[in-house]
Coordinates of C-alpha atoms and ligand atoms in Angstrom, one line a residue:
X1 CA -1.9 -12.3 -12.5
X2 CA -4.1 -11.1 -15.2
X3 CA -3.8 -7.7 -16.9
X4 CA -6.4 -5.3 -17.4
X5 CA -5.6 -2.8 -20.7
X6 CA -8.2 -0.5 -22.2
X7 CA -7.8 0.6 -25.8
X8 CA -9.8 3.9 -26.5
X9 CA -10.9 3.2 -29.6
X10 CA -11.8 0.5 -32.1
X11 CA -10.4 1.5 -35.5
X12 CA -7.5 -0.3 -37.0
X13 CA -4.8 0.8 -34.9
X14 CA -6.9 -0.5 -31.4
X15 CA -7.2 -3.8 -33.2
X16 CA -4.0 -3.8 -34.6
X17 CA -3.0 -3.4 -30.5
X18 CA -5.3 -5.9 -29.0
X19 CA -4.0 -8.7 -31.6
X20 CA -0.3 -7.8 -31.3
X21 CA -1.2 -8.3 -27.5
X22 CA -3.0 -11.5 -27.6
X23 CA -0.3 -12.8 -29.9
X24 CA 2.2 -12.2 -27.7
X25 CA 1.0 -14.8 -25.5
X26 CA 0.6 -12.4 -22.0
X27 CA -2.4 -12.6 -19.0
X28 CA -4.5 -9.9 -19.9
X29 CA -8.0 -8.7 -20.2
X30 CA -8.2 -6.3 -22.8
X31 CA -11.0 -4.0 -23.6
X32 CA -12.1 -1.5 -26.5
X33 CA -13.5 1.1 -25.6
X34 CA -16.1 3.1 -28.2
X35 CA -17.7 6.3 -28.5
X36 CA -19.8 4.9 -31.0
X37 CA -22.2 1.6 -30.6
X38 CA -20.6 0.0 -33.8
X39 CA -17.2 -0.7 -34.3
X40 CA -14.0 -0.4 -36.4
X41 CA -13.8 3.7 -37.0
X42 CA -12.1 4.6 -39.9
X43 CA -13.1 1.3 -41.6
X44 CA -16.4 2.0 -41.4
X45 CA -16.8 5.7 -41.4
X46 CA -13.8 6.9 -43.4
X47 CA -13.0 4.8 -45.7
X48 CA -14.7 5.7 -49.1
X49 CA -18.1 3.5 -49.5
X50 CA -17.1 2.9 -52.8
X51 CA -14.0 0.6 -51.8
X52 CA -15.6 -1.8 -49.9
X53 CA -12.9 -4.1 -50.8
X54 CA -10.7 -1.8 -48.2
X55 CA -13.5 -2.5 -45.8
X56 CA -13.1 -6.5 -45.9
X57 CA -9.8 -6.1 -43.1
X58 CA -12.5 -5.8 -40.8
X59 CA -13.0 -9.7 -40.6
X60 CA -10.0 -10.4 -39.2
X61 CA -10.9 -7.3 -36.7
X62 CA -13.9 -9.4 -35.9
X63 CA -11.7 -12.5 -35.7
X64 CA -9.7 -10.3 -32.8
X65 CA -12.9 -9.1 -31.1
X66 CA -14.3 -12.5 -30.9
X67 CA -11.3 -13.9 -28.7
X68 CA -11.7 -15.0 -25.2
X69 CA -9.5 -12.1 -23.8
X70 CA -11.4 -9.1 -25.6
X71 CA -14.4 -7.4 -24.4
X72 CA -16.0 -4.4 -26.3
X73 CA -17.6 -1.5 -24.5
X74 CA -19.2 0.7 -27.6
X75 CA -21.7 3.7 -26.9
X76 CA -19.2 5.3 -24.2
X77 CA -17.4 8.0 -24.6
X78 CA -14.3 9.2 -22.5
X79 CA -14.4 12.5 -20.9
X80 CA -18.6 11.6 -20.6
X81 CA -18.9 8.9 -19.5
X82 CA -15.5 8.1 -17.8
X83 CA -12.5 10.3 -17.8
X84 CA -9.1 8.9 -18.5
X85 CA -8.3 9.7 -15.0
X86 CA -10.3 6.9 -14.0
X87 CA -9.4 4.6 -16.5
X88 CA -6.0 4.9 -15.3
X89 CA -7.0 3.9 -12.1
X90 CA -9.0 0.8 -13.4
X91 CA -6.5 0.0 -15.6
X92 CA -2.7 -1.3 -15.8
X93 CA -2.3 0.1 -19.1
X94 CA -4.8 2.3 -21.3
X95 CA -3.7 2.8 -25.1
X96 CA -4.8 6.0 -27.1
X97 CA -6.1 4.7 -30.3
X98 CA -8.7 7.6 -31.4
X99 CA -7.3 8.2 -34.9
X100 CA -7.7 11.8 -35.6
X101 CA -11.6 12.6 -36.3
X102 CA -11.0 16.4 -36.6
X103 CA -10.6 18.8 -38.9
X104 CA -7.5 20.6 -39.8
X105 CA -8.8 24.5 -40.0
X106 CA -8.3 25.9 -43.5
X107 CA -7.5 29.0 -41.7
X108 CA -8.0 31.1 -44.9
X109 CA -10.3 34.9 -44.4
X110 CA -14.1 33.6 -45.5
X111 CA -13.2 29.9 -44.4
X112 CA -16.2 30.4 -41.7
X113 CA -18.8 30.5 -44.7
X114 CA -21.5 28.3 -45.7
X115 CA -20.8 25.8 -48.0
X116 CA -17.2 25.3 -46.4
X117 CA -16.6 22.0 -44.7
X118 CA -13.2 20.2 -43.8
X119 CA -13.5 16.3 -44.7
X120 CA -13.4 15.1 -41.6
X121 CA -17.1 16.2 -41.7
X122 CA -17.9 15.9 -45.3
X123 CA -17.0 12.1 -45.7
X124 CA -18.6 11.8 -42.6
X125 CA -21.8 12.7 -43.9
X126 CA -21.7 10.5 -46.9
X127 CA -20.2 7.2 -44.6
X128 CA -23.6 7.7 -42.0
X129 CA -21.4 9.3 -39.0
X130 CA -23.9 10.0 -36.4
X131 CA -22.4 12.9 -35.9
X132 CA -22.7 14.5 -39.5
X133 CA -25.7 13.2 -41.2
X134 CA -27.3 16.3 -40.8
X135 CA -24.5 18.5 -42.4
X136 CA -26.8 18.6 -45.3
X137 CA -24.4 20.5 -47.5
X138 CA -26.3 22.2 -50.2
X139 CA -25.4 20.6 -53.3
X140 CA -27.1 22.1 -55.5
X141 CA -24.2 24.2 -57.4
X142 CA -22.6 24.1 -60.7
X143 CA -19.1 24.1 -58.9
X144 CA -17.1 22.3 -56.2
X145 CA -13.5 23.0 -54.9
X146 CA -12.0 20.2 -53.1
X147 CA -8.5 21.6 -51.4
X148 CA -5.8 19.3 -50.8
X149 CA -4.1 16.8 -53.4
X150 CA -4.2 13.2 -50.7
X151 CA -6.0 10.3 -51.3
X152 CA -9.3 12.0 -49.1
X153 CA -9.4 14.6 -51.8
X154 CA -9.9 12.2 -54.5
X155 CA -12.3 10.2 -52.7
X156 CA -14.2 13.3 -51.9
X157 CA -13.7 14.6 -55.7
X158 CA -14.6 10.9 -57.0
X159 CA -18.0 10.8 -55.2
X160 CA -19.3 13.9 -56.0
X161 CA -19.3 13.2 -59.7
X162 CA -19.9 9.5 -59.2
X163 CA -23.5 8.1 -60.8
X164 CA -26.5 6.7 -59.1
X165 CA -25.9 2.7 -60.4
X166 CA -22.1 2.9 -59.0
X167 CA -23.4 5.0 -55.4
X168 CA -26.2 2.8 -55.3
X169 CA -24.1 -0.1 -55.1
X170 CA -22.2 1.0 -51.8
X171 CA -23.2 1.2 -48.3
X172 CA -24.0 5.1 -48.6
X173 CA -26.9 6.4 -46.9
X174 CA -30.2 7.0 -49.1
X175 CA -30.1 10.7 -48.0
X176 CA -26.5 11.5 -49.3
X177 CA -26.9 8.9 -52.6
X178 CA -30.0 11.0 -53.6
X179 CA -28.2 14.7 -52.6
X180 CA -25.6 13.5 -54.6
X181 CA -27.2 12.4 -57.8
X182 CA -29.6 15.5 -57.3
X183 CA -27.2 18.2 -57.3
X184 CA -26.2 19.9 -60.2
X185 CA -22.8 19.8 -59.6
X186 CA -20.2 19.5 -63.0
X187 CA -17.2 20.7 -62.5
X188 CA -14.9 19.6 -59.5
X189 CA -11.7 21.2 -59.1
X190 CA -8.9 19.6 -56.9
X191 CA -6.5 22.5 -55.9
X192 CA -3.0 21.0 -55.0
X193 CA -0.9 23.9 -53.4
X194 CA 2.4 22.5 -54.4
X195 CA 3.6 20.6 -58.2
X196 CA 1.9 18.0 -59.5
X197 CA 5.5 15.8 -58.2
X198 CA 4.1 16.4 -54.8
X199 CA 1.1 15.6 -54.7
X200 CA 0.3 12.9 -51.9
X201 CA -2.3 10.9 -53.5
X202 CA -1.2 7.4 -54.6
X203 CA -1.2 5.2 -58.2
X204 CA -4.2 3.1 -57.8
X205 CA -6.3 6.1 -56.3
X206 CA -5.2 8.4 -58.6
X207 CA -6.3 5.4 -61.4
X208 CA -9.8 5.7 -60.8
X209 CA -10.0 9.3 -61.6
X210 CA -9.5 8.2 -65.2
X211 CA -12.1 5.2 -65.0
X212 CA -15.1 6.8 -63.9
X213 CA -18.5 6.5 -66.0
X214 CA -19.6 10.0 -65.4
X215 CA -16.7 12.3 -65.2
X216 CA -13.3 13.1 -66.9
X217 CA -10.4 14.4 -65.6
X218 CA -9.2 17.2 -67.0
X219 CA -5.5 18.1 -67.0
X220 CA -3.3 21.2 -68.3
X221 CA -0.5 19.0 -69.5
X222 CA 1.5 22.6 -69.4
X223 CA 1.0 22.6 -65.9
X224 CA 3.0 19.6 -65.3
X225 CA 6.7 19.2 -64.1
X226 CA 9.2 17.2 -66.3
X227 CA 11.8 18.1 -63.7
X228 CA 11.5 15.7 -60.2
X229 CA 14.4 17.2 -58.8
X230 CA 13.3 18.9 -55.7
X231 CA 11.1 15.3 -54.7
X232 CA 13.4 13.3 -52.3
X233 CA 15.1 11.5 -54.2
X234 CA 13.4 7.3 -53.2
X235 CA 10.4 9.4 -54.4
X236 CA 11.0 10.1 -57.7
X237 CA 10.3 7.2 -59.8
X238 CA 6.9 6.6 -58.3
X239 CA 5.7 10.5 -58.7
X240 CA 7.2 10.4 -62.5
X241 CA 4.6 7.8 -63.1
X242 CA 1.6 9.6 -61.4
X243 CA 2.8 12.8 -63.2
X244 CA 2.7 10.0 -66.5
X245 CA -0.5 9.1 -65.8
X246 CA -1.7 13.0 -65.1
X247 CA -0.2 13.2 -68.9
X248 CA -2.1 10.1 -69.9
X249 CA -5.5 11.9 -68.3
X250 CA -4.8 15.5 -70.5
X251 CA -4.7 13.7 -73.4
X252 CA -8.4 11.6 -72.9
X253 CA -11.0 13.0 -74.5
X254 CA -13.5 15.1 -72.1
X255 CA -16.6 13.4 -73.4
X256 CA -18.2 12.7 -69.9
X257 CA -21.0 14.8 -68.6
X258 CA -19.0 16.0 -65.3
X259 CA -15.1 16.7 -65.0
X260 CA -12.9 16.4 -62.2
X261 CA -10.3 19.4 -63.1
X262 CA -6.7 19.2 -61.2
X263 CA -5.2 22.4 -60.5
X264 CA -1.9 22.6 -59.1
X265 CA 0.4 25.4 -57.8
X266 CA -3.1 26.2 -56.5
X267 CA -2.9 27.8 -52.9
X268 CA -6.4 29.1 -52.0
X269 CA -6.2 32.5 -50.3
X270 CA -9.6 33.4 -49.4
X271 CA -13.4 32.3 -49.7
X272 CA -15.4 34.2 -51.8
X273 CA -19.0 35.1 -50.8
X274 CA -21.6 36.7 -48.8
X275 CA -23.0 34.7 -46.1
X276 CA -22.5 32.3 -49.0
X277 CA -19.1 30.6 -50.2
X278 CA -19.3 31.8 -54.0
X279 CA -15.7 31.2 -55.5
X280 CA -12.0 30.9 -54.2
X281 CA -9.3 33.4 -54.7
X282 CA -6.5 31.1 -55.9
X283 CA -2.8 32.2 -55.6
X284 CA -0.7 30.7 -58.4
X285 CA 2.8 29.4 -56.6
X286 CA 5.8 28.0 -57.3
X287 CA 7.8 25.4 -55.2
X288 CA 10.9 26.5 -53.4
X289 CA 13.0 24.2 -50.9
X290 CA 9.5 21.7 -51.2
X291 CA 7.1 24.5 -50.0
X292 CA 4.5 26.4 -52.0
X293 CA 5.7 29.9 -52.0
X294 CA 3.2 32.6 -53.8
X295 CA 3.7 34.3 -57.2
X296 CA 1.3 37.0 -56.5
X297 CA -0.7 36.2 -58.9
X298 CA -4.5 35.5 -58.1
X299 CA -7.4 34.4 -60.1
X300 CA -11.0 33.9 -58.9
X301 CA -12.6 30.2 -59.1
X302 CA -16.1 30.4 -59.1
X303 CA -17.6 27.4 -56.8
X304 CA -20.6 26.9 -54.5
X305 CA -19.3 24.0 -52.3
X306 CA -15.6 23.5 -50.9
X307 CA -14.0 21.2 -49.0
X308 CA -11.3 21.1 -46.9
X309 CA -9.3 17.8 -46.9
X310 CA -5.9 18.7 -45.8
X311 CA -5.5 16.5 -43.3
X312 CA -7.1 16.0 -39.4
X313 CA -6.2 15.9 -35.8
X314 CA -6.3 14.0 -32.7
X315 CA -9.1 15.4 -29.9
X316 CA -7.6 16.6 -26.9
X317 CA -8.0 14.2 -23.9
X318 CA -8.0 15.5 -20.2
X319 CA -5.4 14.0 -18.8
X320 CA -2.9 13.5 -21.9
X321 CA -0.2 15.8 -23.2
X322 CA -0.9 17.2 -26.6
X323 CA 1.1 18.3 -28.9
X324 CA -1.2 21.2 -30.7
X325 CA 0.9 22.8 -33.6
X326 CA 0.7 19.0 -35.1
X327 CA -2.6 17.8 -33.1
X328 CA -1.6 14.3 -31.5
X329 CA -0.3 13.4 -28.2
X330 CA 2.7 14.3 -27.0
X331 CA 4.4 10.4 -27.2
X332 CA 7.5 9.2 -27.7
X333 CA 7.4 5.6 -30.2
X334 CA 3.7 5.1 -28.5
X335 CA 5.0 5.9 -25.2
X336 CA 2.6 8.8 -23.4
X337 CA 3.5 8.3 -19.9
X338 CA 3.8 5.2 -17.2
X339 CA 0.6 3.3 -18.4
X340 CA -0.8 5.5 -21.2
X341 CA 0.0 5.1 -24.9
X342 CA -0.8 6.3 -28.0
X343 CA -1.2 4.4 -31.7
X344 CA -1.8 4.7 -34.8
X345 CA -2.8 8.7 -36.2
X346 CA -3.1 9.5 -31.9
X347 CA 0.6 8.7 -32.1
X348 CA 1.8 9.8 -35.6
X349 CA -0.4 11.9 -37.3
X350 CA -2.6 11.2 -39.8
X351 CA -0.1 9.5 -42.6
X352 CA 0.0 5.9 -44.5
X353 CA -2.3 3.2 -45.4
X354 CA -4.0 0.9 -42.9
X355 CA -1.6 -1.7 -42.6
X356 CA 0.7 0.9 -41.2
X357 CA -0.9 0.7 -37.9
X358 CA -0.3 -3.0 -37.6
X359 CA 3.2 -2.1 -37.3
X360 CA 2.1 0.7 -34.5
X361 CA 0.0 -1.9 -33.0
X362 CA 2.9 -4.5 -32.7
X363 CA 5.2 -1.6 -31.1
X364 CA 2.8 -0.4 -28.7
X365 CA 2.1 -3.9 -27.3
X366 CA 5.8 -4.5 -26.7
X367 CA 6.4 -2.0 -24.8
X368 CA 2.8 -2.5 -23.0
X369 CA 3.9 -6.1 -22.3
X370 CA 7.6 -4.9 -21.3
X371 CA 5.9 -2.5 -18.6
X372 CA 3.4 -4.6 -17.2
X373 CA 6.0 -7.8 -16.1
X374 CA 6.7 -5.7 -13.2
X375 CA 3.1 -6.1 -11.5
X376 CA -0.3 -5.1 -11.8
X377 CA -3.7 -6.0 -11.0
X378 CA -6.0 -3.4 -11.6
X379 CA -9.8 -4.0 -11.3
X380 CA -10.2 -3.5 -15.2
X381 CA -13.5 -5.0 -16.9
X382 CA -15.2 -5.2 -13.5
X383 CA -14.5 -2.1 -12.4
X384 CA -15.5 -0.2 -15.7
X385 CA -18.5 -1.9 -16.1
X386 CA -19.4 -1.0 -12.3
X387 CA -18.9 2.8 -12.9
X388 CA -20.8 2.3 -16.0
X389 CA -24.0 1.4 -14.5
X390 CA -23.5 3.5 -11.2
X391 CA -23.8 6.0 -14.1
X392 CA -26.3 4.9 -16.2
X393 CA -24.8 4.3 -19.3
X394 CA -25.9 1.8 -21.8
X395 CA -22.6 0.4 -23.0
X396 CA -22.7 -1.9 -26.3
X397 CA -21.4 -5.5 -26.3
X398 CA -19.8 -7.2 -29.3
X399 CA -22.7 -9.7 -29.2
X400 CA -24.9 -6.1 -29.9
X401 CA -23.4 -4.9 -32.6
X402 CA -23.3 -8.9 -34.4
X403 CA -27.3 -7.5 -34.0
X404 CA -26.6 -4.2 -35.2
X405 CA -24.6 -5.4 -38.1
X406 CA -27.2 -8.2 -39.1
X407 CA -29.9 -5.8 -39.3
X408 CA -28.2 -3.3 -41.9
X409 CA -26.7 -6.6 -44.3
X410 CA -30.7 -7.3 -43.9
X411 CA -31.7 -4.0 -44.4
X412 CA -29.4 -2.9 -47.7
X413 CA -30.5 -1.5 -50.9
X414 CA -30.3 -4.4 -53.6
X415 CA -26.8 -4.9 -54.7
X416 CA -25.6 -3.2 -51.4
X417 CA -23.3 -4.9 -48.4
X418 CA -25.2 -3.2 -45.9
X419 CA -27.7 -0.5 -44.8
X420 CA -26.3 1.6 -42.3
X421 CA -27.8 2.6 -39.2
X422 CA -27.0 6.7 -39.2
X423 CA -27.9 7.7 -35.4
X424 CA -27.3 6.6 -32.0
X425 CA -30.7 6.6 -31.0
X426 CA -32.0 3.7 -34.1
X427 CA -29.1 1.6 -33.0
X428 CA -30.0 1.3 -29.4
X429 CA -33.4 0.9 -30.1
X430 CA -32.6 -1.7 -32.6
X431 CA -31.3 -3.6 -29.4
X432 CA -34.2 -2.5 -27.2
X433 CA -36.4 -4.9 -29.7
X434 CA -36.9 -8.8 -28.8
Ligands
NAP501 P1 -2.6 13.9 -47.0 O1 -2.2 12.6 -47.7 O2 -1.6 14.4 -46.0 O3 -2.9 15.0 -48.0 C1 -3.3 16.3 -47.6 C2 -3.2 17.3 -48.7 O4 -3.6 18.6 -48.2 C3 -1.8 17.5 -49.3 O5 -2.0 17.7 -50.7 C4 -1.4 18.8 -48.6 O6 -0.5 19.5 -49.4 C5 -2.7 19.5 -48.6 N1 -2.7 20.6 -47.6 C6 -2.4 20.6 -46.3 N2 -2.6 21.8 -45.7 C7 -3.0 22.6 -46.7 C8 -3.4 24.0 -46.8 N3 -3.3 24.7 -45.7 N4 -3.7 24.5 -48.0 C9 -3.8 23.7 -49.1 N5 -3.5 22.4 -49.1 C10 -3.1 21.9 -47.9 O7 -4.0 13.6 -46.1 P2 -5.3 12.9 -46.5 O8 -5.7 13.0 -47.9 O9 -6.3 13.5 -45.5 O10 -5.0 11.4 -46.2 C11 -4.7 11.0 -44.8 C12 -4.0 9.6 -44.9 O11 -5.0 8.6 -45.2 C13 -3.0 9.5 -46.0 O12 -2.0 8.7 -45.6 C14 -3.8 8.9 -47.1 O13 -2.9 8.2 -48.1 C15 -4.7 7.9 -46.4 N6 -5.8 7.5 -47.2 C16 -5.7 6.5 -48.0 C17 -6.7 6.1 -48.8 C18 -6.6 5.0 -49.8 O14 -5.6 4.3 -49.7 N7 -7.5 4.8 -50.7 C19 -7.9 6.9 -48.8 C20 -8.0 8.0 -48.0 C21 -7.0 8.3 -47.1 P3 1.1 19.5 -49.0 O15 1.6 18.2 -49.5 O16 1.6 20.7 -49.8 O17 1.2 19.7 -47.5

């Protein structure tokens, strides 16, 4: 009998699913489904523009999509256009694989102000996420704050003071290129709360910071540890060489026109402003038993733009247990409850590198495959696609998006790999056409 399994979502860690399903040889029809009318999530809307190379696993995604057992339903959106209730019902196994799109709250007095945004939003806006290319942050400031010391804070920090040639030659929008190399923007400051030994960004990202044709880092080789002793200890030799590198950066010259500045034992304490963020009030901490732990001392940083990126959370889904202190679903190794799972950052949190959710992928299909021996036969494809159209909803097909995704390699600046489409609305009309 053939299995029916939908997979919300259609980032890496619902592909990651499908192929660790269809490798493991069993009956099933197996369908992504997407909020979105384009495909593959965090490839295409999170990862930094400027690392397209990060953006080439999606060819083996489209290797996946293009098999005979996968179908792709993009443009609907659970809890509007079906709930998981009913998905349940159609289905013999559904897999959370939503990632974590939200924003962690900074949660600091002020943190409501204009001119604060959390990452999930900001990177948004630069990538051409229909759902934050009108965030139009005001860019024109002297000053930025970027809060958090991971691998989205550099890429935030490294596009703001990136040039026009080296934006020009990614896939970001026109409207967030030109705000971009518009804004007066100089000075970037990435506040890490802890040591520079714990900061969570890794080598190669941290790399960049120093190759940049616009912008030096600057670094208060004062400021750094020479002690590594409270990092665990497997940790230790690799921070040691980021804090080296650090080193390496205080001691380039600063003769770019922008700086990136990092600032750690940095905890921001409040936003500074009227209506209006003008400037951070920065505690200066010390680490004790790994967490940042306040000195009482304060000192104002003046900026006109901050951004949030300390990390995101899962949505809450009608019908699945969440887990809101650390905003995922309540799971155990994938498992949510008879016939619903979670992968990926839905499962774990937001943590590792892409190819950690092939390993996700892999575990959730065993125990999907495991489950599913003892019987099924739920309607599946037929039956979404029913409800679909009882409701009017204009799901995407794979063959679509091969339309969709034609159009922007057509439409891209020169030197570009693609123009993206930023709304809903110009994608399904695309399709509407001939
Ligand atoms: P992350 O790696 O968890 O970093 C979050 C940062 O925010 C940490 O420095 C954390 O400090 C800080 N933070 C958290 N809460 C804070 C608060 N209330 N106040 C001040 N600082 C706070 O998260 P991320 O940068 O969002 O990245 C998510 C995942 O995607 C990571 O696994 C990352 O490596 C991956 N990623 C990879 C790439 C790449 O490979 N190029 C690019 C982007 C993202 P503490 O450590 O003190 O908590």
């Amino acid at each position: 009998m053939t299995l029916s399994v939908a997979i919300i979502g259609s980032g890496p860690s619902a592909f990651y699913t499908a192929d660790a399903l269809v490798k493991s040889g069993i009956d099933a029809r197996i369908d992504l489904i997407e909020r979105l009318p384009a495909p593959f999530g965090l490839i295409r809307y999170g990862v930094a523009p400027d690392h397209e190379s990060t953006r080439k696993v999606s060819r083996s995604f489209d290797k996946t999509a293009r098999g005979a057992s996968l179908s792709f339903f993009g443009n609907v959106e659970v809890g509007r256009d079906v709930s998981l209730d009913e998905l349940r019902q159609l289905y013999d196994a559904v897999v959370l694989a939503v990632g974590a799109p939200l924003d962690r709250p900074l949660g600091i007095p002020g943190s409501d102000k204009k001119g604060v945004f959390g990452s999930a939003a900001f990177v948004g806006w630069y990538n051409g996420h229909p759902d934050f290319r009108d965030l139009d942050p005001d860019l024109k400031v002297k000053a930025a704050a970027v809060v958090g010391v991971g691998n989205v804070g550099l890429d935030v920090a490294r596009l703001l003071v990136r040039s026009r040639a080296e934006l020009e030659a990614t896939d970001m929008p026109e409207y967030a290129v030109e705000a971009i190399v518009n804004s007066e923007i100089t000075d970037v400051y990435l506040l890490g709360r802890r040591s520079a030994a714990h900061a969570a960004f890794t080598i190669g990202e941290l790399r960049e910071m120093g190759e940049l044709e616009g912008a030096s880092p600057v670094v208060d080789a004062a400021s750094l540890p020479t002690s590594f002793d409270d990092v665990p200890e497997e940790d230790r030799r690799i921070k040691a060489k980021m804090v080296d590198m650090l080193r390496g950066f205080a001691s380039l010259p600063q003769d770019r026109p922008k700086r990136v500045h990092f600032r750690f034992n940095a905890a921001p304490r409040e936003v500074l402003g009227g209506d209006r963020v003008e400037g951070l009030r920065v505690e200066r901490t010390r680490v004790e038993g790994g967490r940042a732990v306040g000195t009482g001392e304060t000192y104002g940083l003046p900026c006109g733009l901050v951004v949030a990126a300390i990390g995101y959370r899962s949505p809450v889904i009608q019908g699945a247990s969440f887990d809101e202190r650390n905003g995922l679903y309540v799971n155990r190794g994938g498992v949510i409850d008879a016939g619903l799972y979670a992968v990926g950052w839905a499962m774990r949190g937001p943590s590792g590198v892409i190819g950690t959710n092939k390993i996700d992928g892999q575990t959730v299909a065993k125990h999907i495959v495991e489950n599913l021996r003892a019987g099924a036969g739920k309607p599946g494809r037929d039956g979404l696609a029913e409800l679909l159209k009882r409701r009017g909803a204009r799901p995407t097909s794979y063959a679509d998006w091969g339309r969709i995704d034609a159009a922007e390699i057509a439409r891209a600046r020169q030197g570009a790999p693609r123009g993206k489409f930023t709304t809903i609305a110009e994608m399904l009309a695309l399709l509407e056409t001939g």
